[in-house]
C-alpha positions in Angstrom: 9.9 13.2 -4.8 10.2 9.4 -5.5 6.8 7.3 -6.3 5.9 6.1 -3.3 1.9 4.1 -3.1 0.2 3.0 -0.2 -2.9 0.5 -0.6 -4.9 -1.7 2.1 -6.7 1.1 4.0 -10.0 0.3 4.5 -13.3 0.0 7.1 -12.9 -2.2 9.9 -14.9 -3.3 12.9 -13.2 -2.4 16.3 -10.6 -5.2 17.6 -10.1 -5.8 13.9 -6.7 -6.4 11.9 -5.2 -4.8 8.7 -2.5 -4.9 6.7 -0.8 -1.9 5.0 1.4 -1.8 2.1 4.0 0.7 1.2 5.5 0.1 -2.0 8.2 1.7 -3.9 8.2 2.0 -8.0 11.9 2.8 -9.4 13.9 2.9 -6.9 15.4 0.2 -3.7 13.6 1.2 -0.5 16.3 -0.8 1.2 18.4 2.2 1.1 16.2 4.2 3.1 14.1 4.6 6.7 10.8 4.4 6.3 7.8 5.3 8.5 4.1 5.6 8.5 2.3 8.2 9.6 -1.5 9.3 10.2 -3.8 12.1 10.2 -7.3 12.4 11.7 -9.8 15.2 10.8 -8.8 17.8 12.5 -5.7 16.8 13.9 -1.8 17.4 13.2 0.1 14.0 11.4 1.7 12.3 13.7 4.1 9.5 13.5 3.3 5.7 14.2 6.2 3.6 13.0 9.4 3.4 11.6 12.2 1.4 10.7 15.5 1.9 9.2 16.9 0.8 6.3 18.6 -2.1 7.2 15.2 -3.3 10.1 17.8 -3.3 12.9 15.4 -0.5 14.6 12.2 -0.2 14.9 10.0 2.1 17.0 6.2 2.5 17.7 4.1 5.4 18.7 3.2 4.4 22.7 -0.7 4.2 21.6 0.0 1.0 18.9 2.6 -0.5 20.8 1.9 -4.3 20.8 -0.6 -3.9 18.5 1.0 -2.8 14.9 4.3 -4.5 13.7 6.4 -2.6 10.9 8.0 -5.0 8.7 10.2 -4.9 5.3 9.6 -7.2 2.4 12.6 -6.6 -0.3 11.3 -8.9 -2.5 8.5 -7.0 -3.0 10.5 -3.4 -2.5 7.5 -2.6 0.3 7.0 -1.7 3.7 4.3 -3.3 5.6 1.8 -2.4 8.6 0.4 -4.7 10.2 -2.5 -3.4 13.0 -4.1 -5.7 14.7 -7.0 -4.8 17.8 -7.1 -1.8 15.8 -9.3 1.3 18.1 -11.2 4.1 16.5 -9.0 6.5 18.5 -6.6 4.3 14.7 -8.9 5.8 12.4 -7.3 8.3 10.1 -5.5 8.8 7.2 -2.2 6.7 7.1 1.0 7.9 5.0 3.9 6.4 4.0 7.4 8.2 4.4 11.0 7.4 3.3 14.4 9.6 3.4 17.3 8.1 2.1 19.8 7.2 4.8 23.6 8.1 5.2 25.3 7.4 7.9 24.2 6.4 11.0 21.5 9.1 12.1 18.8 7.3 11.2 19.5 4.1 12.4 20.1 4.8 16.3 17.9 7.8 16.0 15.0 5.3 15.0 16.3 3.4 18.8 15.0 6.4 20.4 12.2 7.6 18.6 10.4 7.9 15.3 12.2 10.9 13.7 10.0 13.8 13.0 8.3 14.0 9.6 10.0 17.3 8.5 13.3 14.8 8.5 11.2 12.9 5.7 11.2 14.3 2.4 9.5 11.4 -0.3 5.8 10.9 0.7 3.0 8.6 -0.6 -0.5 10.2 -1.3 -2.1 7.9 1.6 -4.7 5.2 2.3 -8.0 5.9 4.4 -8.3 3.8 7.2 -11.7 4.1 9.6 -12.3 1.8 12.7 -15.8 1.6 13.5 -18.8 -0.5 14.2 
C-alpha cells in the first residue's frame, strides 16, 4: 500500500466549485492510472474519474461529465479534481486510487470506461465533501 493523501474536501453551497488534491509521498505517480472515487452514506463506491498515467485518457462518470475535470500536476506528484456546479446528489466521501500501469490495459481501458475499483490496489484514506445550502 503506497502513501497516498487526499485534502480539499469541504462544505459547499449548491452550483459551487472545488478543487481536490491527490498527492503521492515516495513514489512517481506518473507511473500509474489514477482515479477518484466516492461514497455516500449508504451507498456502494463508485467511480468518477480517471486518467492514465501518461493523461492521454481520461473518462468521467455520466453524472459529472462537464462539470469535473481530472488533471495531473508532476511537479507537484498530484492528481487534481476539479468540480465545478457541484449538486448534492456530489456529496460524499471522495477517494483517491492508483495501480501501477504495464502495458497498455489501462491506457485504452480508461477510453472506455473508468476501470473498476477492485483493478485498484493503493488507496488514500479520503476527503469529505458535502453540497448543501
Amino acid at each position: 500500500q503506497l502513501p497516498l493523501v487526499e485534502s480539499g474536501g469541504g462544505l459547499v453551497q449548491p452550483g459551487g466549485s472545488l478543487r481536490l488534491s491527490c498527492t503521492a509521498f515516495g513514489f512517481p505517480l506518473d507511473h500509474y492510472a489514477v482515479a477518484w472515487f466516492r461514497q455516500a452514506p449508504g451507498k456502494e463506491r463508485e467511480g468518477v474519474a480517471c486518467i492514465s498515467s501518461n493523461g492521454g485518457s481520461r473518462n468521467y462518470v455520466d453524472s459529472v461529465k462537464g462539470r469535473f475535470t481530472i488533471a495531473r500536476n508532476s511537479a507537484l506528484n498530484a492528481i487534481f479534481l476539479h468540480s465545478d456546479s457541484l449538486k448534492p446528489e456530489d456529496t460524499g466521501a471522495y477517494y483517491c486510487a492508483a495501480v501501477r500501469e504495464r502495458g497498455s490495459y489501462f491506457h485504452l481501458q480508461i477510453r472506455t470506461a473508468c476501470p473498476p475499483l477492485s483493478d485498484f490496489n493503493n488507496w488514500g484514506q479520503g476527503t469529505q465533501v458535502t453540497v448543501s445550502s
